Amino acid sequence: MPDSKPDAGPEPSDEARLFTLFNEIGIIHQLSSTAFERVLPHGLTQAQFTVLNHCVRLGDNKTPAQLASAFQVTRGTLTSTLQRLEAKGFVEIVPDAKDGRSKRVLLTPSGREAAAACIAAAAPILTRARSALSRSEVEGLLPVLTKLRVWLDENRSL
C-alpha cells in the first residue's frame, strides 16, 4: 500500500509567502512595541524613544521635516512628539544657522541618557527573549531582515 499524504493543496505563491512574512513581522512589531513601551522610563512613548534612538544612532541636527520623512509621519505628528521631548529636556529645537525659517533638532545630554535608560529598561525583556531564539538563529536572521529593511527604505514610494 503506497504512502498516502493528505493533499496540502497547491504550493503558496511567492506573494502569499511574502504576505505571511510581512504579517508575522507586523505581529512581532506590535507585541514587542507594547512590551517595550510598558517599561520605558521618564513617561516616554514608543514614538518618543524612536526619535531619541534615531538621533543617537544616526546623529541629530536634522530638521523636523527630515525626521518626519525618516519616520514616514506627518510634520504635525512629529512636531507634537518633538514638543513633548523638548518639554522633558531631551531635545532642543533651535533655528537653523543657515536658513532662519527652518529649525534643527538637537539631542541634549539628558536625551542621550534617556535613550540609554530606555535600552537598559528593555534588558529584562531581551534576556527572556533569548530563550526563543539561539544566538546563531539571531545572527542568521539579522542579515536577511536588514536586506529587507534596506529594500523597503529604498522603495518607499511603492
Short mmCIF file of C-alpha atoms in Angstrom, two decimals:
data_model
loop_
_atom_site.label_atom_id
_atom_site.label_comp_id
_atom_site.label_asym_id
_atom_site.label_seq_id
_atom_site.Cartn_x
_atom_site.Cartn_y
_atom_site.Cartn_z
CA MET A 1 0.00 0.00 0.00
CA PRO A 2 1.59 3.32 -1.04
CA ASP A 3 2.09 6.07 1.49
CA SER A 4 -0.75 8.48 1.24
CA LYS A 5 -0.20 12.05 2.25
CA PRO A 6 -3.07 14.41 2.78
CA ASP A 7 -3.47 16.76 -0.14
CA ALA A 8 -1.99 20.02 1.10
CA GLY A 9 -3.19 21.86 -1.96
CA PRO A 10 -1.10 23.95 -4.29
CA GLU A 11 2.15 25.48 -3.15
CA PRO A 12 1.60 29.10 -1.95
CA SER A 13 2.71 31.80 -4.39
CA ASP A 14 5.74 33.94 -3.68
CA GLU A 15 3.39 36.84 -2.99
CA ALA A 16 1.43 34.77 -0.46
CA ARG A 17 4.65 33.79 1.30
CA LEU A 18 5.79 37.42 1.38
CA PHE A 19 2.41 38.48 2.75
CA THR A 20 2.80 35.88 5.52
CA LEU A 21 6.31 37.18 6.25
CA PHE A 22 5.12 40.81 6.48
CA ASN A 23 2.16 39.72 8.60
CA GLU A 24 4.50 37.94 11.04
CA ILE A 25 6.79 40.99 11.17
CA GLY A 26 3.76 43.20 11.88
CA ILE A 27 2.59 40.98 14.73
CA ILE A 28 6.12 40.81 16.15
CA HIS A 29 6.32 44.61 15.95
CA GLN A 30 3.01 45.04 17.78
CA LEU A 31 3.88 42.59 20.55
CA SER A 32 7.44 43.83 21.03
CA SER A 33 6.45 47.51 20.92
CA THR A 34 3.77 47.02 23.54
CA ALA A 35 6.13 45.11 25.83
CA PHE A 36 8.84 47.72 25.34
CA GLU A 37 6.57 50.72 25.88
CA ARG A 38 5.41 49.28 29.21
CA VAL A 39 8.95 49.54 30.63
CA LEU A 40 10.02 52.87 29.14
CA PRO A 41 11.26 55.31 31.79
CA HIS A 42 10.53 59.05 32.02
CA GLY A 43 6.97 58.58 30.78
CA LEU A 44 8.27 58.18 27.25
CA THR A 45 6.19 56.70 24.49
CA GLN A 46 7.48 54.37 21.80
CA ALA A 47 7.38 57.25 19.29
CA GLN A 48 9.42 59.49 21.59
CA PHE A 49 12.01 56.78 22.21
CA THR A 50 12.22 56.14 18.47
CA VAL A 51 13.17 59.79 17.86
CA LEU A 52 15.78 59.70 20.62
CA ASN A 53 17.21 56.41 19.38
CA HIS A 54 17.33 57.71 15.79
CA CYS A 55 19.30 60.76 16.95
CA VAL A 56 21.72 58.59 18.94
CA ARG A 57 22.26 56.09 16.11
CA LEU A 58 22.32 58.39 13.09
CA GLY A 59 23.10 61.77 14.56
CA ASP A 60 20.97 64.76 15.39
CA ASN A 61 20.95 68.24 13.82
CA LYS A 62 18.14 67.20 11.47
CA THR A 63 15.17 69.33 10.53
CA PRO A 64 11.71 68.27 11.70
CA ALA A 65 10.87 67.68 8.02
CA GLN A 66 13.82 65.30 7.64
CA LEU A 67 12.76 63.39 10.76
CA ALA A 68 9.12 63.25 9.63
CA SER A 69 10.27 61.80 6.33
CA ALA A 70 12.52 59.25 8.06
CA PHE A 71 9.63 58.06 10.23
CA GLN A 72 7.04 58.42 7.47
CA VAL A 73 4.73 60.52 9.62
CA THR A 74 3.24 63.95 9.06
CA ARG A 75 5.13 67.02 10.18
CA GLY A 76 2.29 67.73 12.62
CA THR A 77 2.65 64.33 14.24
CA LEU A 78 6.39 64.73 14.53
CA THR A 79 6.08 68.30 15.83
CA SER A 80 3.88 67.04 18.65
CA THR A 81 6.43 64.34 19.53
CA LEU A 82 9.29 66.85 19.43
CA GLN A 83 7.39 69.31 21.65
CA ARG A 84 6.94 66.59 24.27
CA LEU A 85 10.62 65.64 24.08
CA GLU A 86 11.62 69.30 24.36
CA ALA A 87 9.37 69.74 27.41
CA LYS A 88 11.18 66.80 29.04
CA GLY A 89 14.54 68.42 28.22
CA PHE A 90 15.60 65.58 25.87
CA VAL A 91 15.88 67.62 22.67
CA GLU A 92 16.43 71.24 21.87
CA ILE A 93 14.79 72.80 18.82
CA VAL A 94 16.88 75.68 17.51
CA PRO A 95 16.77 77.93 14.44
CA ASP A 96 18.80 76.68 11.50
CA ALA A 97 22.00 78.76 11.32
CA LYS A 98 21.88 78.85 7.50
CA ASP A 99 18.12 79.17 6.98
CA GLY A 100 16.36 81.17 9.67
CA ARG A 101 12.96 79.85 8.57
CA SER A 102 13.91 76.26 9.37
CA LYS A 103 14.55 74.56 12.70
CA ARG A 104 17.08 71.94 13.78
CA VAL A 105 16.58 69.21 16.37
CA LEU A 106 19.49 68.68 18.75
CA LEU A 107 19.76 65.85 21.25
CA THR A 108 20.62 67.05 24.75
CA PRO A 109 22.88 65.12 27.13
CA SER A 110 19.71 64.27 29.10
CA GLY A 111 18.16 62.93 25.90
CA ARG A 112 21.16 60.72 25.26
CA GLU A 113 20.95 59.43 28.84
CA ALA A 114 17.20 58.83 28.47
CA ALA A 115 17.76 56.77 25.30
CA ALA A 116 20.34 54.66 27.14
CA ALA A 117 17.95 54.25 30.09
CA CYS A 118 15.24 53.01 27.70
CA ILE A 119 17.54 50.38 26.27
CA ALA A 120 18.59 49.34 29.77
CA ALA A 121 14.92 49.08 30.79
CA ALA A 122 14.36 46.65 27.92
CA ALA A 123 17.19 44.35 29.06
CA PRO A 124 14.91 42.00 31.04
CA ILE A 125 12.63 41.57 28.02
CA LEU A 126 15.60 40.86 25.79
CA THR A 127 17.04 38.42 28.32
CA ARG A 128 13.76 36.49 28.37
CA ALA A 129 13.60 36.56 24.55
CA ARG A 130 16.93 34.74 24.41
CA SER A 131 15.01 31.57 25.22
CA ALA A 132 13.04 31.90 21.96
CA LEU A 133 15.99 32.13 19.57
CA SER A 134 19.56 30.90 19.73
CA ARG A 135 22.43 33.28 19.04
CA SER A 136 23.04 31.55 15.69
CA GLU A 137 19.37 31.95 14.73
CA VAL A 138 19.50 35.66 15.55
CA GLU A 139 22.76 36.04 13.62
CA GLY A 140 21.15 34.26 10.67
CA LEU A 141 18.02 36.44 10.73
CA LEU A 142 19.76 39.81 11.02
CA PRO A 143 21.31 39.96 7.53
CA VAL A 144 18.04 38.85 5.92
CA LEU A 145 15.94 41.37 7.85
CA THR A 146 18.50 44.11 7.20
CA LYS A 147 18.36 43.33 3.47
CA LEU A 148 14.56 43.57 3.56
CA ARG A 149 14.64 46.84 5.54
CA VAL A 150 17.13 48.41 3.12
CA TRP A 151 14.99 47.37 0.15
CA LEU A 152 11.85 48.78 1.75
CA ASP A 153 13.66 52.01 2.62
CA GLU A 154 14.93 52.39 -0.95
CA ASN A 155 11.45 51.66 -2.35
CA ARG A 156 9.29 53.83 -0.08
CA SER A 157 7.31 55.23 -2.97
CA LEU A 158 5.86 51.86 -3.95
#
